[in-house]
Amino acid sequence: MQLIVGNWKMHGRLASVALVEALVRAGPIPGARLLVCPPATLVARFAETARQSHVGIGAQDCHAEPEGAFTGDIAAEMLADAGATHVIVGHSERRTGHGETDPVVHAKAAAAYRAGLTPIVCVGETLAEREAGATLAILGRQLEGSLPGAGPLVVAYEPVWAIGTGRTPTPAEVAEVHGFIAARVPAGTPVLYGGSVRPDNARALLAVPNVGGALVGGASLTPRDFLAIASAAPGSAP
Ligand code: 13P
């Protein structure tokens, strides 16, 4: 069973609940679990709509502290209270846009555990790092610095240069990285691939050894595309 996660980023309004309704109506897909991570404003509404269904709801970020004088921030406990089961931490857009370092990501992942959420910890190299042959060294450092202690965990490999660009690594490149990550996380940890996953490349990417699912950005905003990606998981209907 693979985990197909939709990261809506800064998209969506209350009316977008119709997209979650469409996913619920479509019914379960045998080889895939679906998780939608909308902006924080929509978590409670979406969780209410997806309650008792095969669709899970997660969030995109959390603060490390459970409460306090942190204007604009949202605690993992608040996301759990709103109905989230997972939270993405360390996405490259947070690492670069908000200066999040490995220790910050580690603290956020630990906060997710404290709140009973499963963290989805993102790692990935830039194009310059890949071209310099530093991919595995960078990923090793990010994993060592970001991963929390024991607890349910999802890791997402998202090459920064593949996000929103239409470019993806080759299956062989994905296999190399996912094998490297799988050797450094507890057995059974899903390792998702993210970066320009589309209906037309999902089957090849999801079939790579040690790929446990996908973290989907743009294509997750269209239920038809998101469902097509989930249906490409090995073990799903053809
Ligand atoms: P795209 O699927 O739009 O490339 O985004 C990937 C991503 O960043 C998911 O977290």
Coordinates of C-alpha atoms and ligand atoms in Angstrom, one line a residue:
M1 CA 0.0 0.0 0.0
Q2 CA 1.5 3.3 -1.1
L3 CA 0.9 6.7 0.5
I4 CA -0.1 9.4 -2.0
V5 CA 0.0 12.9 -0.4
G6 CA -1.3 16.1 -1.9
N7 CA 0.5 19.2 -0.8
W8 CA -1.8 22.1 -1.7
K9 CA 0.8 24.7 -0.7
M10 CA -0.8 28.2 -0.6
H11 CA -3.9 27.3 -2.6
G12 CA -7.5 26.7 -1.7
R13 CA -10.6 28.4 -0.3
L14 CA -13.5 27.0 1.8
A15 CA -15.2 26.2 -1.5
S16 CA -12.3 23.9 -2.4
V17 CA -13.9 21.4 0.0
A18 CA -15.7 20.2 -3.2
L19 CA -12.3 18.7 -4.2
V20 CA -12.2 16.6 -1.0
E21 CA -15.8 15.6 -1.6
A22 CA -14.8 14.4 -5.0
L23 CA -12.0 12.3 -3.6
V24 CA -14.3 10.8 -0.9
R25 CA -17.0 10.0 -3.6
A26 CA -14.5 8.3 -5.8
G27 CA -14.0 5.6 -3.2
P28 CA -10.9 3.8 -2.0
I29 CA -8.1 2.8 -4.4
P30 CA -6.8 -0.6 -3.5
G31 CA -3.0 0.1 -3.7
A32 CA -3.0 3.6 -2.3
R33 CA -3.8 5.7 0.8
L34 CA -4.8 9.3 0.1
L35 CA -3.7 12.2 2.3
V36 CA -4.6 15.8 1.5
C37 CA -2.5 18.6 3.1
P38 CA -4.3 21.9 2.6
P39 CA -3.4 25.3 4.1
A40 CA -4.1 25.5 7.9
T41 CA -7.3 27.5 7.3
L42 CA -8.9 24.5 5.7
V43 CA -7.7 21.6 7.9
A44 CA -10.7 21.6 10.2
R45 CA -13.2 21.9 7.4
F46 CA -11.6 19.2 5.2
A47 CA -11.2 16.9 8.2
E48 CA -14.9 17.2 8.9
T49 CA -15.7 16.3 5.3
A50 CA -13.3 13.4 5.1
R51 CA -14.2 12.0 8.6
Q52 CA -14.8 8.2 8.5
S53 CA -13.6 8.1 4.9
H54 CA -10.5 6.6 3.2
V55 CA -9.1 10.2 2.7
G56 CA -6.8 11.5 5.4
I57 CA -6.0 15.2 6.2
G58 CA -2.7 16.6 7.1
A59 CA -1.0 20.0 7.5
Q60 CA 2.0 21.7 5.8
D61 CA 4.0 23.0 8.8
C62 CA 3.9 23.5 12.5
H63 CA 5.6 25.4 15.3
A64 CA 7.9 23.5 17.7
E65 CA 6.2 24.8 20.8
P66 CA 2.7 23.6 22.0
E67 CA 1.5 27.2 22.6
G68 CA 2.8 30.6 23.5
A69 CA 3.6 34.1 22.2
F70 CA 4.4 33.1 18.6
T71 CA 2.3 35.4 16.4
G72 CA 1.1 33.8 13.2
D73 CA 2.4 30.3 14.1
I74 CA 0.4 27.2 14.6
A75 CA 1.1 24.4 17.1
A76 CA 1.1 20.7 16.1
E77 CA -1.5 20.3 18.9
M78 CA -3.8 22.8 17.2
L79 CA -3.5 20.8 13.9
A80 CA -4.3 17.6 15.7
D81 CA -7.2 19.3 17.4
A82 CA -8.5 20.4 13.9
G83 CA -8.4 16.8 12.7
A84 CA -5.0 16.4 11.0
T85 CA -3.1 13.1 11.4
H86 CA 0.1 14.1 9.6
V87 CA 2.2 17.3 9.2
I88 CA 4.8 18.0 6.5
V89 CA 8.0 19.5 8.0
G90 CA 11.1 20.7 6.4
H91 CA 9.7 21.3 2.9
S92 CA 12.3 23.0 0.8
E93 CA 10.0 26.0 0.4
R94 CA 10.2 26.4 4.2
R95 CA 13.9 25.6 4.3
T96 CA 14.7 28.3 1.8
G97 CA 11.8 30.8 2.2
H98 CA 11.8 30.7 6.0
G99 CA 15.3 29.8 6.8
E100 CA 14.5 26.5 8.4
T101 CA 17.6 24.6 9.4
D102 CA 17.9 20.9 10.2
P103 CA 17.6 21.5 14.0
V104 CA 14.4 23.6 13.4
V105 CA 13.0 20.8 11.3
H106 CA 14.0 18.2 13.9
A107 CA 12.2 20.2 16.6
K108 CA 9.1 20.5 14.5
A109 CA 9.1 16.7 13.8
A110 CA 9.4 16.1 17.6
A111 CA 6.5 18.5 18.1
A112 CA 4.5 16.4 15.7
Y113 CA 5.1 13.3 17.9
R114 CA 4.2 15.2 21.1
A115 CA 0.9 16.1 19.4
G116 CA 0.3 12.5 18.2
L117 CA 0.8 13.5 14.5
T118 CA 3.0 11.6 12.0
P119 CA 5.7 14.0 10.6
I120 CA 6.4 13.9 6.9
V121 CA 10.1 15.0 6.9
C122 CA 11.2 16.4 3.5
V123 CA 14.8 16.3 2.2
G124 CA 16.3 17.1 -1.1
E125 CA 19.3 18.6 -3.0
T126 CA 19.5 21.7 -5.1
L127 CA 20.5 21.5 -8.8
A128 CA 24.0 22.9 -7.9
E129 CA 24.4 20.2 -5.3
R130 CA 23.4 17.4 -7.7
E131 CA 25.7 18.8 -10.4
A132 CA 28.6 18.9 -7.9
G133 CA 28.0 15.2 -7.1
A134 CA 27.0 16.1 -3.5
T135 CA 23.5 14.7 -3.5
L136 CA 24.0 11.8 -1.1
A137 CA 26.2 13.8 1.2
I138 CA 23.6 16.6 1.4
L139 CA 20.8 14.1 2.0
G140 CA 22.8 12.2 4.6
R141 CA 23.3 15.5 6.5
Q142 CA 19.7 16.5 6.2
L143 CA 18.5 13.1 7.4
E144 CA 20.9 13.0 10.3
G145 CA 19.9 16.5 11.4
S146 CA 16.2 16.5 10.7
L147 CA 14.9 13.0 11.7
P148 CA 13.2 12.8 15.1
G149 CA 13.6 9.8 17.4
A150 CA 11.4 6.7 17.5
G151 CA 7.8 7.2 16.3
P152 CA 5.8 6.8 13.2
L153 CA 7.6 8.5 10.4
V154 CA 7.3 9.4 6.7
V155 CA 10.2 10.7 4.7
A156 CA 9.8 12.6 1.4
Y157 CA 12.7 12.9 -1.1
E158 CA 12.0 16.1 -3.1
P159 CA 14.9 17.3 -5.3
V160 CA 14.6 21.1 -5.2
W161 CA 15.2 21.3 -9.0
A162 CA 12.3 19.0 -9.7
I163 CA 9.6 20.9 -7.8
G164 CA 7.2 22.7 -10.1
T165 CA 9.6 22.5 -13.0
G166 CA 8.3 19.5 -15.0
R167 CA 11.7 17.9 -14.6
T168 CA 12.2 14.7 -12.7
P169 CA 15.2 12.5 -11.9
T170 CA 15.5 9.3 -13.9
P171 CA 14.2 6.1 -12.2
A172 CA 17.8 5.0 -11.7
E173 CA 18.6 8.3 -9.9
V174 CA 15.4 7.9 -7.7
A175 CA 16.4 4.3 -7.0
E176 CA 19.8 5.3 -5.8
V177 CA 18.5 8.0 -3.5
H178 CA 15.6 5.9 -2.1
G179 CA 18.0 3.0 -1.4
F180 CA 20.3 5.4 0.4
I181 CA 17.4 6.8 2.5
A182 CA 15.8 3.4 3.2
A183 CA 19.1 2.3 4.7
R184 CA 19.0 5.3 7.2
V185 CA 15.4 5.1 8.4
P186 CA 13.5 2.5 10.5
A187 CA 12.3 -0.5 8.5
G188 CA 8.8 0.1 7.1
T189 CA 9.1 3.9 6.9
P190 CA 7.4 5.1 3.7
V191 CA 9.8 7.1 1.6
L192 CA 7.9 9.2 -0.8
Y193 CA 9.1 10.8 -4.0
G194 CA 8.1 14.4 -4.7
G195 CA 8.8 16.8 -7.5
S196 CA 6.7 17.2 -10.7
V197 CA 4.8 13.9 -10.2
R198 CA 2.1 13.8 -12.9
P199 CA -0.4 11.2 -14.1
D200 CA 1.9 10.5 -17.1
N201 CA 5.1 9.8 -15.0
A202 CA 3.6 8.4 -11.8
R203 CA 3.6 4.8 -12.8
A204 CA 7.4 4.8 -13.6
L205 CA 8.3 6.7 -10.4
L206 CA 6.0 4.7 -8.1
A207 CA 7.4 1.4 -9.4
V208 CA 11.0 2.3 -8.4
P209 CA 12.3 0.1 -5.5
N210 CA 12.0 1.7 -2.1
V211 CA 9.5 4.3 -3.3
G212 CA 6.6 4.1 -0.9
G213 CA 4.4 6.8 -2.4
A214 CA 4.4 10.3 -3.7
L215 CA 4.2 13.9 -2.4
V216 CA 2.3 15.7 -5.1
G217 CA 2.1 19.5 -5.5
G218 CA 0.4 21.0 -8.5
A219 CA -1.3 17.9 -9.7
S220 CA -3.0 17.3 -6.3
L221 CA -5.2 20.4 -6.9
T222 CA -7.2 18.5 -9.6
P223 CA -9.0 15.4 -8.2
R224 CA -8.8 13.6 -11.6
D225 CA -5.0 14.0 -11.8
F226 CA -4.5 13.1 -8.1
L227 CA -6.7 10.0 -8.4
A228 CA -4.8 9.0 -11.6
I229 CA -1.5 9.3 -9.8
A230 CA -2.9 7.2 -6.9
S231 CA -4.2 4.6 -9.4
A232 CA -0.7 4.3 -10.8
A233 CA 0.6 2.9 -7.5
P234 CA 1.7 -0.8 -7.8
G235 CA -1.2 -3.0 -6.7
S236 CA -3.8 -0.5 -7.8
A237 CA -6.2 -1.3 -10.6
P238 CA -4.7 -0.8 -14.1
Ligands
13P1 P1 5.0 19.8 -7.7 O1 4.3 18.5 -7.7 O2 4.1 20.9 -8.1 O3 6.3 19.8 -8.5 O4 5.4 20.1 -6.2 C1 6.1 19.1 -5.5 C2 6.1 19.5 -4.0 O5 6.8 20.4 -3.6 C3 5.3 18.7 -3.1 O6 5.6 19.0 -1.8

